[in-house]
Tab-separated table of C-alpha atoms in Angstrom:
chain	number	residue	atom	x	y	z
A	1	MET	CA	94.247	86.142	90.281
A	2	GLU	CA	91.905	89.359	89.990
A	3	ILE	CA	94.666	91.197	92.327
A	4	PHE	CA	97.625	89.998	89.684
A	5	ILE	CA	95.665	91.228	86.905
A	6	ILE	CA	95.351	94.411	88.304
A	7	LYS	CA	98.733	95.093	89.236
A	8	PHE	CA	99.918	93.338	85.887
A	9	LEU	CA	97.754	95.903	84.364
A	10	GLN	CA	98.896	99.015	86.112
A	11	PHE	CA	102.362	97.968	85.669
A	12	VAL	CA	102.239	97.515	81.738
A	13	LEU	CA	100.546	100.600	81.495
A	14	SER	CA	102.908	102.717	83.343
A	15	ILE	CA	106.020	101.129	81.657
A	16	SER	CA	104.451	101.373	77.945
A	17	LEU	CA	103.235	105.024	78.696
A	18	LEU	CA	107.086	106.072	80.106
A	19	VAL	CA	109.094	104.357	77.597
A	20	LEU	CA	106.383	105.402	74.472
A	21	LEU	CA	107.377	109.102	75.929
A	22	HIS	CA	110.806	108.347	76.480
A	23	GLU	CA	111.409	106.829	72.330
A	24	GLY	CA	109.018	110.049	71.474
A	25	GLY	CA	112.176	112.334	73.062
A	26	HIS	CA	114.802	110.728	70.748
A	27	ALA	CA	112.058	110.454	67.955
A	28	LEU	CA	111.159	114.460	67.741
A	29	ALA	CA	114.838	115.147	68.480
A	30	SER	CA	116.028	113.258	65.554
A	31	LYS	CA	113.384	114.782	63.069
A	32	LEU	CA	114.017	118.514	63.927
A	33	PHE	CA	117.655	117.808	63.047
A	34	GLY	CA	116.174	115.792	59.498
A	35	VAL	CA	117.284	112.102	61.343
A	36	ARG	CA	115.199	109.278	59.584
A	37	VAL	CA	113.122	107.426	62.346
A	38	GLU	CA	112.942	104.170	60.812
A	39	LYS	CA	110.497	102.096	63.277
A	40	PHE	CA	108.625	103.646	65.908
A	41	PHE	CA	107.106	100.752	68.469
A	42	VAL	CA	104.621	100.489	71.159
A	43	PHE	CA	105.838	96.988	72.860
A	44	PHE	CA	108.408	94.843	71.327
A	45	ASP	CA	107.854	93.309	68.065
A	46	VAL	CA	110.161	90.215	68.711
A	47	SER	CA	110.597	87.504	66.141
A	48	VAL	CA	109.929	83.935	66.546
A	49	GLY	CA	111.106	81.784	63.732
A	50	LYS	CA	108.987	83.250	60.684
A	51	TRP	CA	106.735	85.118	62.664
A	52	ARG	CA	107.923	88.482	62.714
A	53	GLY	CA	105.765	89.415	66.070
A	54	LYS	CA	104.200	93.045	65.419
A	55	LEU	CA	100.473	93.008	66.170
A	56	PHE	CA	99.735	96.062	63.538
A	57	SER	CA	101.858	98.290	61.669
A	58	PHE	CA	101.904	101.095	58.985
A	59	LYS	CA	103.746	104.016	57.525
A	60	PRO	CA	101.850	107.247	56.611
A	61	LYS	CA	102.034	108.613	53.327
A	62	ASN	CA	105.568	110.732	52.630
A	63	SER	CA	106.857	109.360	55.977
A	64	SER	CA	109.992	107.270	56.719
A	65	THR	CA	108.814	105.985	59.727
A	66	GLU	CA	107.131	102.442	60.523
A	67	TYR	CA	104.913	103.229	63.026
A	68	GLY	CA	103.361	99.656	65.006
A	69	MET	CA	102.760	97.459	67.926
A	70	GLY	CA	104.431	94.455	68.660
A	71	TRP	CA	102.932	91.784	71.214
A	72	LEU	CA	105.996	91.714	74.003
A	73	PRO	CA	104.108	94.066	76.321
A	74	LEU	CA	107.314	95.661	77.711
A	75	GLY	CA	107.616	99.550	76.409
A	76	GLY	CA	108.465	100.144	73.399
A	77	TYR	CA	111.374	101.339	70.677
A	78	CYS	CA	112.917	103.455	67.560
A	79	LYS	CA	115.108	102.652	65.853
A	80	ILE	CA	116.973	105.595	63.958
A	81	ALA	CA	118.486	105.239	61.021
A	82	GLY	CA	122.817	104.995	60.680
A	83	MET	CA	122.743	105.160	64.465
A	84	ILE	CA	124.658	101.782	66.508
A	85	ASP	CA	121.889	100.698	68.963
A	86	GLU	CA	120.609	97.548	70.212
A	87	SER	CA	119.271	96.588	67.233
A	88	MET	CA	122.884	96.135	66.184
A	89	ASP	CA	122.272	96.727	62.853
A	90	THR	CA	125.942	96.112	61.315
A	91	GLU	CA	124.994	96.100	57.751
A	92	GLN	CA	123.212	99.454	57.426
A	93	MET	CA	126.751	100.835	58.959
A	94	LYS	CA	128.409	99.091	56.008
A	95	ARG	CA	126.901	101.172	53.712
A	96	ASP	CA	128.105	104.549	52.607
A	97	PRO	CA	126.848	107.539	55.449
A	98	GLN	CA	123.451	109.398	54.499
A	99	PRO	CA	122.668	112.751	55.368
A	100	TRP	CA	119.455	111.626	56.861
A	101	GLU	CA	121.741	109.361	59.127
A	102	PHE	CA	122.607	109.837	62.732
A	103	ARG	CA	126.389	109.200	62.206
A	104	THR	CA	126.387	112.461	59.741
A	105	LYS	CA	125.136	114.772	61.767
A	106	SER	CA	127.452	117.004	64.502
A	107	ALA	CA	128.285	115.967	67.869
A	108	TRP	CA	126.487	118.275	69.492
A	109	GLN	CA	123.131	117.724	67.653
A	110	ARG	CA	123.952	113.846	68.418
A	111	LEU	CA	124.243	114.730	72.002
A	112	ILE	CA	120.547	116.179	71.913
A	113	ILE	CA	119.202	113.749	70.173
A	114	MET	CA	120.725	110.861	73.106
A	115	VAL	CA	119.553	113.048	76.056
A	116	ALA	CA	116.209	113.726	74.670
A	117	GLY	CA	114.252	110.825	76.147
A	118	VAL	CA	116.080	110.880	79.527
A	119	ALA	CA	114.526	115.325	79.334
A	120	VAL	CA	111.503	113.632	78.842
A	121	ASN	CA	111.346	111.571	81.614
A	122	PHE	CA	111.989	114.038	83.869
A	123	VAL	CA	110.175	116.757	83.162
A	124	LEU	CA	107.230	114.177	83.179
A	125	ALA	CA	107.802	113.070	86.489
A	126	LEU	CA	108.115	116.888	88.001
A	127	PHE	CA	105.265	117.533	86.004
A	128	ILE	CA	103.230	114.775	86.976
A	129	TYR	CA	104.233	114.983	90.654
A	130	SER	CA	102.730	118.920	89.952
A	131	MET	CA	99.252	117.738	88.807
A	132	ILE	CA	98.968	115.243	91.887
A	133	MET	CA	99.943	118.388	94.146
A	134	TYR	CA	97.024	120.422	91.930
A	135	HIS	CA	94.559	117.651	91.896
A	136	TRP	CA	95.311	115.922	95.201
A	137	GLY	CA	97.181	118.075	96.964
A	138	GLU	CA	99.075	116.668	99.710
A	139	SER	CA	98.080	115.385	103.069
A	140	TYR	CA	100.522	114.022	105.842
A	141	VAL	CA	101.037	113.733	109.827
A	142	ALA	CA	103.806	116.208	111.225
A	143	MET	CA	106.269	114.064	113.391
A	144	LYS	CA	105.656	116.411	116.293
A	145	ASP	CA	102.011	115.303	116.067
A	146	ILE	CA	102.808	111.667	116.258
A	147	SER	CA	101.757	111.825	119.664
A	148	LEU	CA	102.055	108.261	120.551
A	149	GLY	CA	105.721	108.288	118.836
A	150	MET	CA	107.972	105.543	117.195
A	151	LYS	CA	108.274	102.167	117.596
A	152	PHE	CA	112.656	100.778	117.727
A	153	ASN	CA	114.391	97.877	117.549
A	154	THR	CA	117.322	96.455	119.749
A	155	GLU	CA	119.647	98.218	117.364
A	156	ALA	CA	118.173	101.708	117.603
A	157	LYS	CA	117.607	101.201	121.565
A	158	LYS	CA	121.147	100.205	121.611
A	159	LEU	CA	121.687	103.929	120.315
A	160	GLY	CA	119.677	105.677	123.202
A	161	PHE	CA	116.028	105.469	122.007
A	162	GLN	CA	113.097	104.606	123.455
A	163	ASP	CA	109.793	103.093	122.181
A	164	GLY	CA	107.274	106.420	122.168
A	165	ASP	CA	110.095	108.756	121.304
A	166	ILE	CA	108.499	111.268	119.210
A	167	LEU	CA	111.239	112.354	116.736
A	168	LEU	CA	111.926	115.890	115.773
A	169	GLY	CA	114.904	116.129	113.750
A	170	THR	CA	118.724	115.844	113.234
A	171	ASN	CA	121.228	118.404	112.629
A	172	LEU	CA	120.470	117.643	109.655
A	173	GLY	CA	117.265	119.324	109.609
A	174	GLU	CA	114.261	118.885	111.216
A	175	PHE	CA	111.899	116.406	110.081
A	176	ARG	CA	108.556	117.019	108.144
A	177	GLU	CA	106.209	113.583	108.362
A	178	PHE	CA	107.465	109.714	108.646
A	179	ASN	CA	108.880	108.740	105.093
A	180	ALA	CA	112.042	107.555	104.094
A	181	ASP	CA	114.246	110.824	104.812
A	182	VAL	CA	114.086	109.671	108.097
A	183	TYR	CA	115.682	106.963	107.592
A	184	ARG	CA	118.658	108.615	105.312
A	185	ASP	CA	118.455	111.680	107.971
A	186	ILE	CA	119.279	109.446	111.064
A	187	SER	CA	121.905	107.241	108.726
A	188	LYS	CA	123.946	110.008	108.364
A	189	ALA	CA	123.292	112.205	111.362
A	190	GLU	CA	125.701	113.257	114.565
A	191	TYR	CA	122.423	113.557	116.599
A	192	ALA	CA	118.737	113.239	116.681
A	193	ASP	CA	116.134	115.905	118.397
A	194	ILE	CA	113.416	114.105	120.611
A	195	ILE	CA	110.904	114.576	123.315
A	196	ARG	CA	110.513	111.888	125.600
A	197	ASP	CA	107.692	112.332	128.336
A	198	GLY	CA	107.243	115.824	127.822
A	199	ARG	CA	110.661	117.054	127.928
A	200	GLN	CA	113.278	117.629	125.022
A	201	MET	CA	116.147	115.519	124.287
A	202	ARG	CA	119.090	114.570	122.296
A	203	ILE	CA	120.733	111.487	121.218
A	204	GLU	CA	124.100	111.192	120.198
A	205	LEU	CA	124.396	108.943	117.114
A	206	PRO	CA	127.328	107.572	115.136
A	207	GLY	CA	127.125	109.363	111.772
A	208	ASP	CA	127.294	106.352	109.897
A	209	LEU	CA	124.420	104.367	110.232
A	210	ASN	CA	123.984	101.667	107.102
A	211	LEU	CA	120.672	102.505	105.645
A	212	LEU	CA	120.332	99.287	103.880
A	213	ASP	CA	120.740	97.750	107.195
A	214	MET	CA	118.182	100.050	108.631
A	215	LEU	CA	115.275	99.241	105.783
A	216	LYS	CA	115.968	95.242	105.766
A	217	SER	CA	116.110	95.022	109.357
A	218	THR	CA	113.217	93.001	111.187
A	219	PRO	CA	111.537	93.991	113.313
A	220	GLN	CA	112.279	97.565	111.859
A	221	PHE	CA	114.673	100.317	112.857
A	222	LEU	CA	111.728	102.945	113.485
A	223	SER	CA	108.182	102.765	112.825
A	224	PRO	CA	105.195	104.553	113.864
A	225	PHE	CA	103.977	103.062	117.264
A	226	MET	CA	100.221	101.637	116.663
A	227	PRO	CA	98.239	100.271	119.380
A	228	ALA	CA	97.073	96.276	118.993
A	229	VAL	CA	93.198	97.393	119.057
A	230	ILE	CA	91.109	95.793	116.733
A	231	ASP	CA	89.553	98.610	114.612
A	232	SER	CA	87.038	96.229	112.134
A	233	VAL	CA	86.891	92.810	111.672
A	234	TYR	CA	86.206	90.806	108.818
A	235	ARG	CA	83.268	88.160	108.662
A	236	MET	CA	84.771	86.111	105.589
A	237	MET	CA	88.157	86.547	103.466
A	238	PRO	CA	89.624	84.884	100.797
A	239	VAL	CA	91.173	81.055	102.003
A	240	ALA	CA	94.986	82.653	100.173
A	241	GLU	CA	95.456	85.791	98.248
A	242	GLY	CA	93.555	85.921	94.846
A	243	SER	CA	91.402	82.820	95.370
A	244	LYS	CA	87.836	82.956	95.203
A	245	ASP	CA	87.097	80.515	97.860
A	246	SER	CA	86.685	82.201	100.761
A	247	ILE	CA	86.044	81.127	105.011
A	248	VAL	CA	84.646	82.839	108.277
A	249	THR	CA	87.518	84.436	109.865
A	250	PRO	CA	89.156	83.155	112.811
A	251	ALA	CA	88.753	87.093	114.287
A	252	SER	CA	84.776	86.121	113.594
A	253	ARG	CA	84.669	82.677	115.055
A	254	LEU	CA	86.490	83.943	118.341
A	255	GLY	CA	83.913	86.575	118.476
A	256	LEU	CA	86.680	89.629	118.448
A	257	GLN	CA	85.189	92.939	118.625
A	258	LYS	CA	86.128	97.100	117.712
A	259	GLY	CA	88.256	98.064	120.380
A	260	ASP	CA	89.897	94.405	121.970
A	261	GLN	CA	92.941	94.659	122.381
A	262	ILE	CA	95.639	92.168	122.261
A	263	LEU	CA	97.799	91.335	125.038
A	264	SER	CA	99.828	88.958	123.750
A	265	VAL	CA	100.518	85.868	121.389
A	266	ASP	CA	101.356	82.553	122.101
A	267	GLY	CA	102.418	83.697	125.722
A	268	LYS	CA	104.470	86.543	124.592
A	269	SER	CA	103.274	89.588	125.717
A	270	ILE	CA	102.921	92.881	123.086
A	271	ASP	CA	102.603	96.306	123.619
A	272	SER	CA	101.479	97.171	119.729
A	273	TYR	CA	99.953	96.413	116.942
A	274	ASN	CA	104.040	96.581	115.808
A	275	GLU	CA	104.972	93.416	117.757
A	276	PHE	CA	101.762	91.622	116.698
A	277	ALA	CA	102.925	91.819	112.665
A	278	ASN	CA	106.579	91.095	113.934
A	279	GLU	CA	105.000	87.601	115.833
A	280	ILE	CA	102.893	86.933	113.073
A	281	GLY	CA	106.193	87.425	110.489
A	282	ARG	CA	108.123	85.123	112.743
A	283	ILE	CA	105.623	82.563	112.058
A	284	GLU	CA	105.722	83.054	108.073
A	285	ASP	CA	109.447	82.489	108.729
A	286	GLN	CA	109.054	78.990	110.004
A	287	LEU	CA	106.704	78.201	107.774
A	288	SER	CA	108.908	77.977	105.158
A	289	ALA	CA	110.926	74.884	106.179
A	290	VAL	CA	107.053	73.306	106.923
A	291	THR	CA	106.396	70.273	104.920
A	292	THR	CA	103.581	68.440	105.907
A	293	ARG	CA	99.864	70.409	106.346
A	294	LYS	CA	99.489	68.862	109.999
A	295	ASP	CA	102.703	70.874	110.661
A	296	SER	CA	101.367	74.286	108.784
A	297	ILE	CA	97.854	73.781	110.581
A	298	LYS	CA	99.996	73.772	113.982
A	299	LEU	CA	102.337	76.110	113.662
A	300	ARG	CA	99.811	78.714	112.803
A	301	THR	CA	97.803	77.747	115.474
A	302	ILE	CA	98.293	80.868	118.298
A	303	THR	CA	96.677	81.598	121.667
A	304	LEU	CA	95.450	85.045	121.964
A	305	THR	CA	95.235	87.226	124.942
A	306	VAL	CA	92.461	89.657	124.625
A	307	ALA	CA	91.276	92.750	126.914
A	308	LYS	CA	88.035	93.194	126.025
A	309	ALA	CA	86.112	96.606	124.813
A	310	GLY	CA	84.609	98.539	127.499
A	311	SER	CA	85.224	96.309	130.811
A	312	THR	CA	87.914	94.630	132.427
A	313	LYS	CA	87.487	90.809	131.102
A	314	VAL	CA	90.260	89.228	129.569
A	315	ASP	CA	90.124	86.253	127.374
A	316	THR	CA	92.717	83.919	126.263
A	317	LEU	CA	91.439	81.849	122.727
A	318	LYS	CA	93.441	79.615	120.435
A	319	ALA	CA	92.617	80.709	116.709
A	320	THR	CA	94.085	78.970	113.408
A	321	LEU	CA	95.562	81.582	111.166
A	322	SER	CA	94.857	81.122	107.670
A	323	GLU	CA	96.941	80.152	104.974
A	324	ASN	CA	97.993	83.701	103.805
A	325	LEU	CA	98.695	84.321	107.874
A	326	LYS	CA	95.768	86.329	108.349
A	327	LEU	CA	93.174	86.529	111.584
A	328	GLY	CA	90.414	88.882	109.816
A	329	PHE	CA	90.953	91.837	111.429
A	330	THR	CA	92.421	95.334	110.892
A	331	ALA	CA	94.063	98.007	113.788
A	332	ALA	CA	93.109	101.365	113.195
A	333	GLY	CA	95.536	102.878	110.030
A	334	PHE	CA	98.095	105.083	110.811
A	335	MET	CA	96.383	107.999	108.914
A	336	LYS	CA	92.796	106.989	110.388
A	337	MET	CA	94.951	107.301	113.914
A	338	TYR	CA	96.091	110.481	113.457
A	339	GLU	CA	93.070	111.866	111.485
A	340	SER	CA	92.807	114.524	113.690
A	341	LYS	CA	96.484	115.967	113.220
A	342	THR	CA	96.570	115.569	109.255
A	343	THR	CA	97.850	118.668	107.977
A	344	HIS	CA	96.418	118.938	104.133
A	345	VAL	CA	98.110	121.482	102.078
A	346	SER	CA	96.008	122.558	98.604
A	347	TYR	CA	97.614	124.149	95.245
A	348	GLY	CA	96.560	125.800	92.924
A	349	PHE	CA	97.447	125.740	89.844
A	350	TRP	CA	100.327	127.679	89.341
A	351	GLU	CA	101.231	127.407	92.790
A	352	SER	CA	101.431	122.951	92.091
A	353	PHE	CA	104.137	123.666	89.924
A	354	PRO	CA	107.494	124.679	92.522
A	355	ALA	CA	105.603	121.706	94.973
A	356	GLY	CA	105.892	119.480	92.163
A	357	VAL	CA	109.206	120.494	91.462
A	358	LYS	CA	110.738	119.984	95.085
A	359	TYR	CA	108.955	116.587	95.686
A	360	GLY	CA	110.156	115.554	92.406
A	361	TRP	CA	113.901	116.449	93.235
A	362	ASP	CA	113.459	115.064	96.704
A	363	VAL	CA	112.565	111.602	95.369
A	364	LEU	CA	115.597	111.870	93.031
A	365	SER	CA	117.940	113.360	95.750
A	366	GLY	CA	116.811	110.085	97.801
A	367	TYR	CA	117.264	107.674	94.923
A	368	VAL	CA	120.825	108.889	93.813
A	369	SER	CA	121.830	108.715	97.596
A	370	ASP	CA	120.563	105.470	97.687
A	371	MET	CA	122.442	103.973	95.056
A	372	GLN	CA	125.476	103.423	96.887
A	373	TYR	CA	124.200	100.069	98.319
A	374	VAL	CA	123.487	98.714	95.037
A	375	PHE	CA	127.304	98.084	94.526
A	376	THR	CA	127.576	95.956	97.972
A	377	ALA	CA	126.304	92.226	98.527
A	378	ASP	CA	122.867	92.839	99.860
A	379	GLY	CA	122.444	95.617	97.800
A	380	ALA	CA	122.750	93.060	94.604
A	381	LYS	CA	120.053	91.201	96.752
A	382	SER	CA	117.795	93.653	97.137
A	383	LEU	CA	117.458	94.365	93.313
A	384	GLY	CA	114.094	93.566	92.129
A	385	GLY	CA	113.015	93.069	88.659
A	386	PHE	CA	109.989	93.443	86.869
A	387	GLY	CA	107.669	91.417	89.706
A	388	SER	CA	108.775	93.756	92.675
A	389	ILE	CA	108.141	96.868	90.579
A	390	GLY	CA	104.801	95.156	89.772
A	391	SER	CA	103.944	94.456	93.206
A	392	LEU	CA	104.608	98.105	94.471
A	393	PHE	CA	100.884	99.094	92.662
A	394	PRO	CA	97.950	99.105	94.672
A	395	SER	CA	95.775	95.628	94.705
A	396	THR	CA	92.685	97.997	93.144
A	397	TRP	CA	92.980	100.608	90.360
A	398	ASP	CA	93.648	103.974	92.292
A	399	TRP	CA	94.525	106.656	89.841
A	400	TYR	CA	96.340	108.711	92.910
A	401	MET	CA	98.536	105.861	93.532
A	402	PHE	CA	98.903	104.959	89.535
A	403	TRP	CA	100.600	108.275	89.121
A	404	LYS	CA	102.638	108.577	91.517
A	405	MET	CA	104.496	105.524	90.694
A	406	THR	CA	104.332	106.404	87.052
A	407	ALA	CA	105.839	109.430	88.176
A	408	PHE	CA	108.370	107.411	90.488
A	409	LEU	CA	109.415	105.400	87.526
A	410	SER	CA	109.831	107.875	85.087
A	411	ILE	CA	112.406	109.519	87.499
A	412	ILE	CA	114.357	106.275	87.758
A	413	LEU	CA	114.006	105.680	84.010
A	414	ALA	CA	115.567	108.606	83.751
A	415	PHE	CA	118.395	108.317	85.856
A	416	MET	CA	119.083	104.485	85.180
A	417	ASN	CA	119.589	105.524	81.443
A	418	ILE	CA	122.053	108.432	82.137
A	419	LEU	CA	124.625	106.199	83.463
A	420	PRO	CA	127.329	105.923	81.737
A	421	ILE	CA	126.888	102.031	80.360
A	422	PRO	CA	127.456	101.661	76.928
A	423	ALA	CA	123.582	100.413	75.128
A	424	LEU	CA	122.274	103.124	77.534
A	425	ASP	CA	121.766	106.722	76.557
A	426	GLY	CA	124.205	107.323	79.219
A	427	GLY	CA	126.768	105.312	77.014
A	428	HIS	CA	126.325	106.911	73.811
A	429	VAL	CA	126.393	110.926	75.887
A	430	LEU	CA	129.750	109.370	77.421
A	431	PHE	CA	131.174	108.546	73.817
A	432	LEU	CA	129.993	112.310	72.249
A	433	LEU	CA	131.546	114.149	74.834
A	434	TYR	CA	134.606	112.145	74.563
A	435	GLU	CA	134.468	112.958	70.747
A	436	ILE	CA	133.763	117.169	71.203
A	437	VAL	CA	136.392	117.732	73.972
A	438	THR	CA	138.774	115.468	71.879
A	439	ARG	CA	137.477	116.137	68.103
A	440	ARG	CA	137.817	112.732	67.871
A	441	LYS	CA	134.832	110.380	66.683
A	442	PRO	CA	134.941	106.224	68.263
A	443	SER	CA	135.582	104.256	65.957
A	444	GLU	CA	132.413	102.003	64.668
A	445	THR	CA	134.310	99.160	65.267
A	446	PHE	CA	134.704	100.535	69.083
A	447	MET	CA	131.149	101.283	69.277
A	448	ILE	CA	129.697	98.365	67.698
A	449	ARG	CA	131.820	96.141	70.655
A	450	ALA	CA	131.219	98.722	73.474
A	451	GLU	CA	127.211	98.238	72.415
A	452	TYR	CA	127.915	94.740	72.912
A	453	VAL	CA	129.139	94.878	75.926
A	454	GLY	CA	126.328	97.176	77.470
A	455	ILE	CA	123.873	95.024	76.463
A	456	SER	CA	125.499	92.187	78.518
A	457	ILE	CA	126.109	93.717	81.479
A	458	LEU	CA	121.932	94.751	80.962
A	459	ILE	CA	121.017	91.596	80.206
A	460	LEU	CA	122.979	90.439	83.493
A	461	LEU	CA	121.628	93.059	85.783
A	462	MET	CA	118.349	91.778	84.497
A	463	VAL	CA	118.532	88.078	85.227
A	464	VAL	CA	120.069	89.045	88.647
A	465	ALA	CA	117.087	90.971	89.365
A	466	ASN	CA	114.508	89.210	87.878
A	467	LEU	CA	116.389	85.800	89.610
A	468	ASN	CA	116.085	87.688	93.105
A	469	ASP	CA	112.270	88.113	92.585
A	470	ILE	CA	111.918	84.416	91.760
A	471	LEU	CA	114.235	83.182	94.849
A	472	ARG	CA	111.867	85.867	97.026
A	473	TRP	CA	108.928	83.890	95.830
A	474	ILE	CA	110.131	80.084	96.453
A	475	GLY	CA	111.352	81.644	100.059
A	476	VAL	CA	114.628	81.129	99.450
A	477	MET	CA	115.452	84.949	99.917
């Protein structure tokens, strides 16, 4: 429960900050052009029956804006006078236009008001990335320094890759570090350069691999090769994630120690921690069909062959995984394993800005490139709602990860809002551009109907995304 609360608080703080600043951009631009902002709220003041749904509100003296806080902690909003938006205040639109209303301003002024929120989110993301570079710098392991190479799945091996290959780059460019760009480049590349057994080689690629299939495949298409060697053993651990009840770990009961190497699971030889994790994943898949505790315990009971550290002794051990499928040990993490080869780059204050802008632009480019898969059947299944977004935050409060996730969500919020869908900023921008080009303003009846269509689309997408979260949670997807 504690983990859930920490993730939830990070999610709420991040989203609230981003939406607050997004709406603040609209509000500031509105006031700049003399448009009244009637309401500016943190969180949503959704009415339930006679209850207005606001925790508090106030209106400063000589101000036309009511500021307040609602009870639903999912962002915030501002209501701009004389604008057809998600508030669907059609009564206001029936009255005579007033000089302080959005609808009476010139098209270019309304355009600036509409893009202001997206601009704030985009600039905010670049600023956060820049400050991350300034405060923490960058730490990464160069691809050429991953001396144990990569672990590949069957599909990758059919293309010519072999376990232990060190990836250097493709015809699209040299790899700097292991991240999603490696997948993206390989999916579009005509060839990949590698080092195998000390010799540089080139593997021909088709140039049209399905990125979504690569990312979703189990085992993974490629990942850094990690030895199945124990780095540390926990004596106690929670029975299940978030539980306060704890048990002595199976690894501790078996006497596993730092340096022990796992050679097989249930008689199947494994050569890496990658394969060990795959075997645990296979058990997890089978558990979804189990209905009794007895069958669950039987499935979670595994036989391990372990080479003891510092000797030639090999033990065959039987262990029962915990309910969250843990043995209670960790392997050396990627960064720890390559600690001596880690490259760290520090930035001065002014140097951090071009570095942050470049990093943010790369994130945006990758996200936009991946959008093509959203409109496929598998892409729709991969959509995630509030649960998926919240799960991306760390289980402990980590300011580095918090700000990195906030910057990432800020870019997503900016991009999604500029899509030409009615009810989003991009829909309003589209109609304004039409007005500027044709010098004809769409009728208010058309705008109201378009807003209804846009809201319906957004609700549908939200339902699908959050339904996917529920289906994943209950094990259907």
